[in-house]
Coordinates of C-alpha atoms and ligand atoms in Angstrom, one line a residue:
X25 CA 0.0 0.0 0.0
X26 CA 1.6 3.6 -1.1
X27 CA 0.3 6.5 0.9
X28 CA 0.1 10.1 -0.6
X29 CA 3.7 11.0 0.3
X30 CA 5.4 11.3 -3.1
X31 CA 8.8 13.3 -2.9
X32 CA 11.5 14.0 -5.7
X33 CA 14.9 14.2 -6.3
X34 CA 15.3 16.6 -8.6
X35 CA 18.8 16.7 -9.9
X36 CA 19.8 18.9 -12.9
X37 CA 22.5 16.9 -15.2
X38 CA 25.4 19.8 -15.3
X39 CA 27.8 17.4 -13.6
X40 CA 28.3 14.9 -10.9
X41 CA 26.5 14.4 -8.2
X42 CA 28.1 16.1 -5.0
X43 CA 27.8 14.1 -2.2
X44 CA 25.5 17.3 -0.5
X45 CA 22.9 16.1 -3.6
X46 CA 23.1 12.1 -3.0
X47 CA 22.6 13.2 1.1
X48 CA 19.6 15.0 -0.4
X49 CA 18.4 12.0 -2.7
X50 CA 18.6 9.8 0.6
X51 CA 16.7 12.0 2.8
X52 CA 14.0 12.2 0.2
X53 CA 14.2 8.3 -0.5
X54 CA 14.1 7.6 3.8
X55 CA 11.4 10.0 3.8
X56 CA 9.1 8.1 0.9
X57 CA 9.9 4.5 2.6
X58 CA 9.4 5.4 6.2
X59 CA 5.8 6.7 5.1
X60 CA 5.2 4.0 2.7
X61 CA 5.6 6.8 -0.1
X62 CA 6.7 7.5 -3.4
X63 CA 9.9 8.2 -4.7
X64 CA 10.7 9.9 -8.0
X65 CA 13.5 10.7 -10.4
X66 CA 12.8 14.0 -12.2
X67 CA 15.5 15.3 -14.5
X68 CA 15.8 19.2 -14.8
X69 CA 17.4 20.0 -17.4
X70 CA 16.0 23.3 -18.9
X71 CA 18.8 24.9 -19.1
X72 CA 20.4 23.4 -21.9
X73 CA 23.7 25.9 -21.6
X74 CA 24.8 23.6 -18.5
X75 CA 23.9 20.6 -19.9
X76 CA 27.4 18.0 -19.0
X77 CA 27.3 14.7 -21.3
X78 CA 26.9 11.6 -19.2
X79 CA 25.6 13.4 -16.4
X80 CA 22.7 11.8 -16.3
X81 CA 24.1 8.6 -17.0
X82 CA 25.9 9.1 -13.6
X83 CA 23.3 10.4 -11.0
X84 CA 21.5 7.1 -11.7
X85 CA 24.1 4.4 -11.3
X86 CA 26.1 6.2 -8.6
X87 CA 22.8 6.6 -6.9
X88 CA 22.1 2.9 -7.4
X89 CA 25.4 1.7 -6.1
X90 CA 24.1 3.7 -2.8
X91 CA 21.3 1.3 -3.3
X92 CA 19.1 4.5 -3.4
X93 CA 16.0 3.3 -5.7
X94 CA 13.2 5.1 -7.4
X95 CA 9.7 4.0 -7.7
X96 CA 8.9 6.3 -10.9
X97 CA 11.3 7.8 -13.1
X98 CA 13.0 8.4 -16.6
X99 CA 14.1 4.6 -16.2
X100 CA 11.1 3.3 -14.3
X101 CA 8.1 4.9 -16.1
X102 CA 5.0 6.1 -13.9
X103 CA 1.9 7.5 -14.1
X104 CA 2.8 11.0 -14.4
X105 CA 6.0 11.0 -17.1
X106 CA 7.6 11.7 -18.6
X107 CA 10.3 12.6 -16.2
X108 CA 12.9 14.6 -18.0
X109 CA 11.8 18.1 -18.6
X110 CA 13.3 18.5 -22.2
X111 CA 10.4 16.0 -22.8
X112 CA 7.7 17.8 -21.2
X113 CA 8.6 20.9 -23.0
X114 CA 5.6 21.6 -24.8
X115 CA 3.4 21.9 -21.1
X116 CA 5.0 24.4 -19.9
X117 CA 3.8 27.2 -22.2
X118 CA 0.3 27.1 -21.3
X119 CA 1.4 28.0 -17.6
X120 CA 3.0 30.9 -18.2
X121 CA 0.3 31.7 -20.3
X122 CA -2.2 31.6 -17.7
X123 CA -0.2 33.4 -15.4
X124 CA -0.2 36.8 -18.4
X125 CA -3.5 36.2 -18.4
X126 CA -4.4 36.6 -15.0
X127 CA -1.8 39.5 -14.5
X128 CA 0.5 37.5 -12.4
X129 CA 3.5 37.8 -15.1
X130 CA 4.0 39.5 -18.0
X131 CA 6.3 39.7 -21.6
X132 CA 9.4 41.3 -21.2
X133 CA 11.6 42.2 -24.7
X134 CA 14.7 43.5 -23.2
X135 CA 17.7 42.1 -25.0
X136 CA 20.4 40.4 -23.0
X137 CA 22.7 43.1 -23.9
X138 CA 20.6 45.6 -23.0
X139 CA 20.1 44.1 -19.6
X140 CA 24.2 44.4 -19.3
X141 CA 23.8 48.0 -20.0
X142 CA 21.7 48.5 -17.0
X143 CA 23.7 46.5 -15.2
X144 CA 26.7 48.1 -15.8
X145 CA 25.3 51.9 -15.6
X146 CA 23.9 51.1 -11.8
X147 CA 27.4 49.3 -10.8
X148 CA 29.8 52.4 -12.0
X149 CA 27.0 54.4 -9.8
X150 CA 27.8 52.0 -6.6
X151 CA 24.0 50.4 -6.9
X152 CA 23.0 47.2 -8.5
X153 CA 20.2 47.3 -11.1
X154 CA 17.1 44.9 -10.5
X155 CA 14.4 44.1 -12.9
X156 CA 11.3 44.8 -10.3
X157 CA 8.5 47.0 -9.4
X158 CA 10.5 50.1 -9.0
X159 CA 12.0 49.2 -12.4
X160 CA 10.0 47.6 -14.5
X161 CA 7.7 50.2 -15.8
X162 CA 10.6 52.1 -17.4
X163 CA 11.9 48.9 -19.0
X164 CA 10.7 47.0 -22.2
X165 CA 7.6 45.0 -21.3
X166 CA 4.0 44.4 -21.8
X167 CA 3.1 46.3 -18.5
X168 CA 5.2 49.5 -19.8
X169 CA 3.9 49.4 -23.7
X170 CA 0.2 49.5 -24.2
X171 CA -1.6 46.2 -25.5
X172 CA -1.1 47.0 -29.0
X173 CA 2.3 47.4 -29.1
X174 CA 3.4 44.4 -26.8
X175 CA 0.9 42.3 -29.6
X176 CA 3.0 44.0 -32.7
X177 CA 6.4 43.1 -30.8
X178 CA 4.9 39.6 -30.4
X179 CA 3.8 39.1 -33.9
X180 CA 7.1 40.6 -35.5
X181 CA 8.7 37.9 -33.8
X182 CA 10.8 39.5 -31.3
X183 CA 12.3 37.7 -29.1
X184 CA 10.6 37.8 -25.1
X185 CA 10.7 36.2 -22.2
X186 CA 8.0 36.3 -19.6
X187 CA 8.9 37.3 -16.0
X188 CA 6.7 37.0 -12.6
X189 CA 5.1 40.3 -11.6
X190 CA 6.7 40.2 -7.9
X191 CA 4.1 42.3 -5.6
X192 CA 5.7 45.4 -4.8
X193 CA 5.2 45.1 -0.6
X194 CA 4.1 41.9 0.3
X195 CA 5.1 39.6 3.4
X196 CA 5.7 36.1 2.1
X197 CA 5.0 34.2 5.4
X198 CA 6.4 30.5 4.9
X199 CA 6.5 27.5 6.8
X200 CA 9.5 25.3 6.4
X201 CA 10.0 21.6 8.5
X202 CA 13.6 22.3 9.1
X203 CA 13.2 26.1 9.7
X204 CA 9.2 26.6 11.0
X205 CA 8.5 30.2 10.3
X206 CA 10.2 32.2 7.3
X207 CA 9.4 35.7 6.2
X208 CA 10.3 37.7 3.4
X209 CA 9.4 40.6 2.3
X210 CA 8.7 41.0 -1.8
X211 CA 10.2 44.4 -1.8
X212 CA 13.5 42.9 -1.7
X213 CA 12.8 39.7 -4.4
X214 CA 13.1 40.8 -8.4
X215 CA 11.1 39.9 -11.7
X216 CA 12.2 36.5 -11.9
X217 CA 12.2 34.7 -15.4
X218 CA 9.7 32.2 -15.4
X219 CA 10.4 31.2 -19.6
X220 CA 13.1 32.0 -21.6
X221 CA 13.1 33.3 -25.4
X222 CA 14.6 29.7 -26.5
X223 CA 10.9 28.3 -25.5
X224 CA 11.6 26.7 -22.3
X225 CA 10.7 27.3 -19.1
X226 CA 13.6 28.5 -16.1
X227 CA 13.8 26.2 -13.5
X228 CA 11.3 27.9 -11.0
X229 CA 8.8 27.8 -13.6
X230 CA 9.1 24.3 -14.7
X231 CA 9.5 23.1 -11.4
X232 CA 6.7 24.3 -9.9
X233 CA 4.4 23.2 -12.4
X234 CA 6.1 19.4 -12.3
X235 CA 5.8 19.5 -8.4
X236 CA 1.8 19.9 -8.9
X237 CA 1.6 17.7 -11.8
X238 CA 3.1 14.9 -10.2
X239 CA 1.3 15.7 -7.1
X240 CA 4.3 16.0 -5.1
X241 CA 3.6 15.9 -1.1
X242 CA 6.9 17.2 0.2
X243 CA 10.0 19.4 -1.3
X244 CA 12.8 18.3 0.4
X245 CA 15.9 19.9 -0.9
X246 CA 19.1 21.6 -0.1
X247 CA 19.8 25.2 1.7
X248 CA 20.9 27.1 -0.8
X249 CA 17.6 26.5 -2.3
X250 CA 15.5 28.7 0.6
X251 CA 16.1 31.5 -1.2
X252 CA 14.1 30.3 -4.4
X253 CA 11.1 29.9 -1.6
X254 CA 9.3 33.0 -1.7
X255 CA 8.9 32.9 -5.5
X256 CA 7.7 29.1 -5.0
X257 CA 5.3 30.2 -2.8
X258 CA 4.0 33.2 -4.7
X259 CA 3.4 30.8 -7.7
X260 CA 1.6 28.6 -6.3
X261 CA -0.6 30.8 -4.7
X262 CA -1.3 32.7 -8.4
X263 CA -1.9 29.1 -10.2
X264 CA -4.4 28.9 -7.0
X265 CA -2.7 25.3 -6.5
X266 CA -2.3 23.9 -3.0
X267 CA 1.3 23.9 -2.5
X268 CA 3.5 21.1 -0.9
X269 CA 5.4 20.7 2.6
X270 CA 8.9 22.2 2.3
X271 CA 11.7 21.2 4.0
X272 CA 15.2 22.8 3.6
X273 CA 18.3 20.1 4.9
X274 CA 21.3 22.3 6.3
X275 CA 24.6 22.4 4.5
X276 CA 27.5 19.8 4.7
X277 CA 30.9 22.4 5.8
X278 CA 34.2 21.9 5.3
X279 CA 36.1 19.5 7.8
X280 CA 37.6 23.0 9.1
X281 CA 34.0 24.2 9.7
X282 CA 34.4 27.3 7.6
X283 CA 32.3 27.4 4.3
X284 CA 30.4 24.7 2.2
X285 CA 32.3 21.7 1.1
X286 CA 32.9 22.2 -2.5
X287 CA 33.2 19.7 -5.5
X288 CA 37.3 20.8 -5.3
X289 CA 37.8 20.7 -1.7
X290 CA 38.1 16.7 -2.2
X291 CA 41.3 16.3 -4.1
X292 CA 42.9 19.1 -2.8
X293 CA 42.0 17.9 1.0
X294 CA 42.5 14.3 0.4
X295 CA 39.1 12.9 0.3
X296 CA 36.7 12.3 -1.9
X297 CA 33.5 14.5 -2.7
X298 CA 31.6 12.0 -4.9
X299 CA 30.2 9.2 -5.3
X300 CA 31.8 7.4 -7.6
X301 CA 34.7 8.7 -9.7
X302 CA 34.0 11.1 -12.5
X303 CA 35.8 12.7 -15.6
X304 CA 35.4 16.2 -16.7
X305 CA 34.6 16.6 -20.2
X306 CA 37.8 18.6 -20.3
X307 CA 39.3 15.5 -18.8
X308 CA 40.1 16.1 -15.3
X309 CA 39.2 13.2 -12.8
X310 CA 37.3 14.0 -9.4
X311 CA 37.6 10.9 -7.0
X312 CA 35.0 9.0 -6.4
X313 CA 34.2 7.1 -3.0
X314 CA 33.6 3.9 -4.2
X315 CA 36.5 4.2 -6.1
X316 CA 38.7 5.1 -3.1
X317 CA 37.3 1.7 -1.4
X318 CA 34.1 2.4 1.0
X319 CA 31.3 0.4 1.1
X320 CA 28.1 1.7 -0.3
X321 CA 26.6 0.9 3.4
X322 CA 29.0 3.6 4.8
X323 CA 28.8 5.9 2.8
X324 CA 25.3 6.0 3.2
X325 CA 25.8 5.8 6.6
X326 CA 28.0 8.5 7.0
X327 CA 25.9 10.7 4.5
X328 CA 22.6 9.9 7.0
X329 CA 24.4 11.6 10.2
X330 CA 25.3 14.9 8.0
X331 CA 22.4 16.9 9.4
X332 CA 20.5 14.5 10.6
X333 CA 20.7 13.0 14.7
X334 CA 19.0 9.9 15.5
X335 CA 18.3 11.5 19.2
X336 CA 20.3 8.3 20.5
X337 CA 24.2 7.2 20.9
X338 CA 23.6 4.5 17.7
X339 CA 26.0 5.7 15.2
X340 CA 25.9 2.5 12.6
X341 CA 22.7 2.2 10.8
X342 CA 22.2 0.0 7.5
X343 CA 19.6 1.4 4.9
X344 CA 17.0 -0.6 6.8
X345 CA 17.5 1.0 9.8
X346 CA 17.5 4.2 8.5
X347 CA 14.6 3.8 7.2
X348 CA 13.0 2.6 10.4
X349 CA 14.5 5.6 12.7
X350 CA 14.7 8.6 9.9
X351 CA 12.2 11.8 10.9
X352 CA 12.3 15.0 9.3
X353 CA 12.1 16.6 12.9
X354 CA 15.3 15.4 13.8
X355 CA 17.1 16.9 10.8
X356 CA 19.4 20.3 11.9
X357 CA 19.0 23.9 10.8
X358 CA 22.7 24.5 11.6
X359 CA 25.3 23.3 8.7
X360 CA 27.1 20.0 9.9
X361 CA 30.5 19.2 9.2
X362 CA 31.9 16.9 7.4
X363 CA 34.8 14.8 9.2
X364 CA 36.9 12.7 6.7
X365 CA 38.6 10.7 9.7
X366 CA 35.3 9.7 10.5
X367 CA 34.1 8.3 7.0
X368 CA 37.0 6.3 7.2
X369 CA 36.0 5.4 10.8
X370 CA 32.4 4.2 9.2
X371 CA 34.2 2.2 6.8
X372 CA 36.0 0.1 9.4
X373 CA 32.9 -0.2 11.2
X374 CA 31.2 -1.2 8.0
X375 CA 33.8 -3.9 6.9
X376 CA 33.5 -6.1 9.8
X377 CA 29.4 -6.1 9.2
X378 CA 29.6 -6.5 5.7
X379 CA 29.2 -9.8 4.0
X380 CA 32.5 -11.7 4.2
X381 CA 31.9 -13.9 1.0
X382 CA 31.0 -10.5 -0.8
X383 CA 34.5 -9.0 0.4
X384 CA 36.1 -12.3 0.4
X385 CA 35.6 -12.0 -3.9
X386 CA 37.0 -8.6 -3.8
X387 CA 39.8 -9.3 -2.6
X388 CA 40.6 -12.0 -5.1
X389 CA 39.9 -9.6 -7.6
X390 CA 42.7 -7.8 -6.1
X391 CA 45.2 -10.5 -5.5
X392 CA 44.5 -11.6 -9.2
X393 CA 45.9 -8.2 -10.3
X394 CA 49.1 -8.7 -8.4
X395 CA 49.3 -12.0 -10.1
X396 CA 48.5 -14.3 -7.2
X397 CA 45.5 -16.7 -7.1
X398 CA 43.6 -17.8 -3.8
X399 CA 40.5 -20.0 -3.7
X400 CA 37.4 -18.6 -2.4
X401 CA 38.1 -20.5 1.0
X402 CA 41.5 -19.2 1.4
X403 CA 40.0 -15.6 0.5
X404 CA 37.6 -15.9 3.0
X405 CA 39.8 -17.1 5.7
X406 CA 42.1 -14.0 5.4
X407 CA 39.2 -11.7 5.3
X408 CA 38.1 -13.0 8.5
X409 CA 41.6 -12.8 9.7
X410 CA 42.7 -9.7 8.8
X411 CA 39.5 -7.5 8.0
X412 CA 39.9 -5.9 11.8
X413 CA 43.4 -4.5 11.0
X414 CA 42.4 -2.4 7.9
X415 CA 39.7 0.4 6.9
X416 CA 39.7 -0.6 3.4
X417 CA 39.7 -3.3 1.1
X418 CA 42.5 -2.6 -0.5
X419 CA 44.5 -1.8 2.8
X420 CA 44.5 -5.7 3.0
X421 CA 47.0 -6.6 0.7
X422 CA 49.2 -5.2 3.2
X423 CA 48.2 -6.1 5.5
X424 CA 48.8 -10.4 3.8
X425 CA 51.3 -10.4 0.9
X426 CA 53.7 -12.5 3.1
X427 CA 51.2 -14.9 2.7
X428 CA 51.6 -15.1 -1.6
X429 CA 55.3 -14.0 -1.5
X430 CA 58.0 -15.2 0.4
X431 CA 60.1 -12.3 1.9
X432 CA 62.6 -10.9 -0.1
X433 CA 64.6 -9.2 2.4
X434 CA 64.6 -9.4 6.1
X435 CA 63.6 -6.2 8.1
X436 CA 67.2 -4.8 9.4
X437 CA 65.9 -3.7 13.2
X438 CA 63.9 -7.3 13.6
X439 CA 67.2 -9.1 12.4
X440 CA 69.9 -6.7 14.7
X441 CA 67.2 -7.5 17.7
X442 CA 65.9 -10.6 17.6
X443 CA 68.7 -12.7 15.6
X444 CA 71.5 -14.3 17.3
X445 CA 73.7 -17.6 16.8
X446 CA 71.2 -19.3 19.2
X447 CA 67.9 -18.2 18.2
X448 CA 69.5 -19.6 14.8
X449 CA 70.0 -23.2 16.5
X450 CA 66.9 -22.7 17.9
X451 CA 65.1 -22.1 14.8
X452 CA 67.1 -25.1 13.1
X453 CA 65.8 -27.7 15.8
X454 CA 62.3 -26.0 15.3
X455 CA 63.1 -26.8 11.7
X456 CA 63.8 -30.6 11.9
X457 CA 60.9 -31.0 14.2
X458 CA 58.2 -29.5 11.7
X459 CA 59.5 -31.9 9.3
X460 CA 57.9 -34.9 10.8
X461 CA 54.6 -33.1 12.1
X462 CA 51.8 -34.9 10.0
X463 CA 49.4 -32.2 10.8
X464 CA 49.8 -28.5 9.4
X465 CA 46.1 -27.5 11.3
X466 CA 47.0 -24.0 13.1
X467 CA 46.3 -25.5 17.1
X468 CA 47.9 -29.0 16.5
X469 CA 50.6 -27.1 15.2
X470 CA 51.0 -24.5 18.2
X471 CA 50.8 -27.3 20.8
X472 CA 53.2 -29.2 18.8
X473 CA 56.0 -26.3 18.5
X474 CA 54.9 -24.8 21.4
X475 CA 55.8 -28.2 23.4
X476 CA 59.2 -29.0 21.3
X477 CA 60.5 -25.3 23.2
X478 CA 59.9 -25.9 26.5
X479 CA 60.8 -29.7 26.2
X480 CA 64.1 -28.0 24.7
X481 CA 64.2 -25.3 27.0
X482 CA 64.4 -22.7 24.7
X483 CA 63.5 -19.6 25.4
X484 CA 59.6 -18.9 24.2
X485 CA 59.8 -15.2 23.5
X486 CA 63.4 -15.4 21.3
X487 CA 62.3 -18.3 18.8
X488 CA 58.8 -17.3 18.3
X489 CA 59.9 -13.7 17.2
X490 CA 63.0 -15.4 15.3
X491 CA 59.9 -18.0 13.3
X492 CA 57.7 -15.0 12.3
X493 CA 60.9 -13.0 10.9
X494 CA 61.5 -16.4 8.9
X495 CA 58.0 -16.4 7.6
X496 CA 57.6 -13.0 7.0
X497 CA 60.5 -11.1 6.9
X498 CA 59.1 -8.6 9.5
X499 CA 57.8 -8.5 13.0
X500 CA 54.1 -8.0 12.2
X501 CA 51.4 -10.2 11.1
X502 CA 48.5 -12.8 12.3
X503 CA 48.9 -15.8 14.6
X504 CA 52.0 -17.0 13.3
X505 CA 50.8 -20.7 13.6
X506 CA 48.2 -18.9 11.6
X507 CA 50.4 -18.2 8.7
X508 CA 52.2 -21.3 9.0
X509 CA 49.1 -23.5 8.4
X510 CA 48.1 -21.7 5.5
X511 CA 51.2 -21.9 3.9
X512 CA 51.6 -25.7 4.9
X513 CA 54.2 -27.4 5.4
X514 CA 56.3 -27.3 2.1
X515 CA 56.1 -23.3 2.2
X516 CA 57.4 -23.0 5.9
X517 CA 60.3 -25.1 5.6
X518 CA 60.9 -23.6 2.7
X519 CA 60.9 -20.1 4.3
X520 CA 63.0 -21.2 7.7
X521 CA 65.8 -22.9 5.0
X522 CA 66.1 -19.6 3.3
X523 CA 66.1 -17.9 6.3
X524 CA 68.8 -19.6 7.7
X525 CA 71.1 -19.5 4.4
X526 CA 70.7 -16.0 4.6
X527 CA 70.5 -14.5 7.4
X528 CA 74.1 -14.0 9.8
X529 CA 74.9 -17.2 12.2
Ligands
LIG28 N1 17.1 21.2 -10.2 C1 17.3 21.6 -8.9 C2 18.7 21.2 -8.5 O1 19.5 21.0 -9.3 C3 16.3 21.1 -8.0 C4 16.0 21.9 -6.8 C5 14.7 21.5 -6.1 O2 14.8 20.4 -5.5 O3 13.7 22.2 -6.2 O4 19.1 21.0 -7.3

């Protein structure tokens, strides 16, 4: 059963999607499923001067490898398509129409460079020129010429755009979920351009129309978009159509605090900014997060707490949970900031809850490019092993290549500490006792070695450091009985021999 909630995302394709938009995208998505809503893809893309190649493209699968899914859309269809605004061009004209009609906007002939002129003249006087009521009856437009002339203009084929008729002093009283009470006054708001002498609409225009169309419930968007409200508001109220919830989600800051994080903070600061990785059509590469190695489950995760509190100490949520515990009341006002120490912190978190098998064929992926093959069961064992030491994925193969490659060298420090004539004896005796254990299993294997020392009085400490420096050239590493058994018993003779050819006696 869907209720009436139906929310948007309402991205415009003129490049990637920032992670600020996909936070937005999964507010609006935690919104629709908590409520047992709808959620919708809407493309925006009147403005065809910004339009980026493969933009599109890339909203929808990065979205989907957050495993951010939309009901109705320019992929899924619906009942109120389409969903791309360059195909419902033709609608729009008719609503600015009805808006001249009823005295709410009116045609405006003023060329572009005219408009610079103006613009210009007021700047070299220290003011800034603004197409509004004080204005607008000195400028070219159908409420400055009389009817006839405005039709002649309009039949000669001059070019015109049509621009709102912004009250002159008017309180805009709006109500925002985020923000409660906002007031504006129109005195300080211009003419906006509702459509535009190429035949499409602007963005408020079309927008506003597609938000009744599709019957939208709730506008849930980002800050910077608050601004835009008044004008919302205003429009609705002169179609006469009953205007949607808004809610306005604070900004993600820089980790310094200071200022939005922008789409080139990232790079320069180390840390991605987008989802997945994208290339400029002039051929520059932004880092992507999946890219650099997080889990879709923490990025979402870390995306959910950017503004939004669950009002308890639970930090890790899955999709599901977020879902279950998301509330629009509990989302900020104030801009919250984004800590990349703690996204990496999420992805720990999120490796040792995510499905071993699933990481377990990653990482075979990434041992197959450094030319070493494991089976699934030996890929599996490692992740279990090892998955606690590392934040990332990739951060494993560190963390286990002494289990593909024999060392090469022997770390200098380990050797000048922990290598002697007698841990060399030691390790010799160790040797020729592994040779005739039958069983390689990790415990048997301990007991076994573990009892040979003491029977030998050895000292513990001294040939159990001197055994991993064989193995793995270093003093770090698992269990060494661990690696032992997984190398079996060919592999770890073969390691001590070396080991003791090469190393001083
Ligand atoms: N197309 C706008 C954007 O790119 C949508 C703003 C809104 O949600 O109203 O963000």
């Amino acid at each position: 059963m869907t209720s009436s909630v139906r929310v948007r995302f309402a991205p415009s394709p003129t490049g990637p999607l920032h992670m600020g938009g996909v936070r937005t995208a999964l507010f609006n998505y935690l919104f629709a499923k908590k409520h047992q809503g709808t959620f919708i893809l809407r493309i925006e893309d009147t403005d065809q001067t910004r339009f980026v190649p493969g933009a599109e493209e890339y909203i929808i699968e990065s979205l989907a490898w957050c495993g951010i899914q939309f009901d109705e859309g320019i992929r899924e269809g619906g009942n109120y398509g389409p969903y791309r605004q360059s195909d419902r061009k033709a609608l729009y004209e008719q609503y600015a129409q009805e808006l001249i009609e009823t005295g709410k906007a009116y045609y405006a002939f003023d060329t572009p460079e005219e408009l610079d002129q103006l613009r210009k003249d007021a700047e070299q006087k220290g003011e800034t020129f603004t197409y509004d009521a004080k204005s607008r009856l000195s400028l070219k437009n159908s409420l400055a010429f009389t009817p006839e002339e405005t039709r002649q203009r309009i039949e000669q084929g001059d070019p015109f755009v049509i621009r709102f008729r912004m009250p002159e002093q008017e309180e805009v009283v709006m109500e925002d979920l985020i923000r409660g009470t906002v007031k504006v006054n129109t005195a300080s708001l211009d003419d906006k351009i509702l459509f535009k002498s190429d035949g499409m609409p602007t963005y408020h225009l079309a927008n506003i129309v597609d938000d009744h169309l599709m019957a939208i419930s709730h506008v849930i968007r980002g800050e910077e978009w608050l601004p835009s409200l008044p004008l919302h508001q205003l429009l609705y109220e002169a179609f006469g159509w009953k205007k949607p919830a808004f809610a306005h989600l604070p900004l993600i800051l820089k980790p310094t605090g200071k200022g939005k994080l922008s789409k080139r903070d990232g790079d320069k600061m180390g840390f991605p900014v987008f989802p997945t990785e994208w290339t400029d059509p002039s051929g520059e590469v932004y880092s992507g997060y999946r890219e650099s190695g997080y889990l879709p489950e923490a990025f979402i995760n870390l995306l959910a707490l950017l503004g939004w509190n669950p009002g308890s100490e639970q930090e890790l949520f899955s999709l599901d949970e977020l879902i279950e515990a998301f509330s629009l009341e509990r989302v900020g006002k104030s801009g919250s900031r984004f800590d990349p120490d703690k996204a990496k912190w999420f992805n720990h978190q999120w490796m040792q809850a995510h499905k071993p098998d699933e990481l377990a064929e990653q990482f075979r992926e990434l041992l197959k490019a450094r030319g070493h093959s494991a089976s699934s069961e030996q890929a599996l064992y490692l992740v279990n092993l090892l998955r606690e030491r590392v934040n990332f994925l990739s951060e494993l193969w560190n963390e286990s290549y002494f289990f593909f490659e024999a060392p090469a060298e022997y770390d200098e420090k380990v050797v000048k500490k922990k290598w002697n004539s007698e841990v060399a004896q030691w390790v010799e005796d160790v040797l020729e006792a592994i040779k005739n254990q039958a069983s390689f299993e990790s415990t048997e294997l301990e007991e076994k070695i573990k009892a040979y020392i003491h029977e030998k009085q050895m000292n513990p400490g001294g040939v159990l450091n001197a055994l991993r420096l064989c193995m793995v050239g270093a003093s770090k590493g698992p269990h060494l009985f661990d690696i032992m058994s997984f190398l079996g018993k060919e592999e770890t003779c073969a390691r001590l021999e070396r080991a003791l050819q090469q190393l001083p006696r």
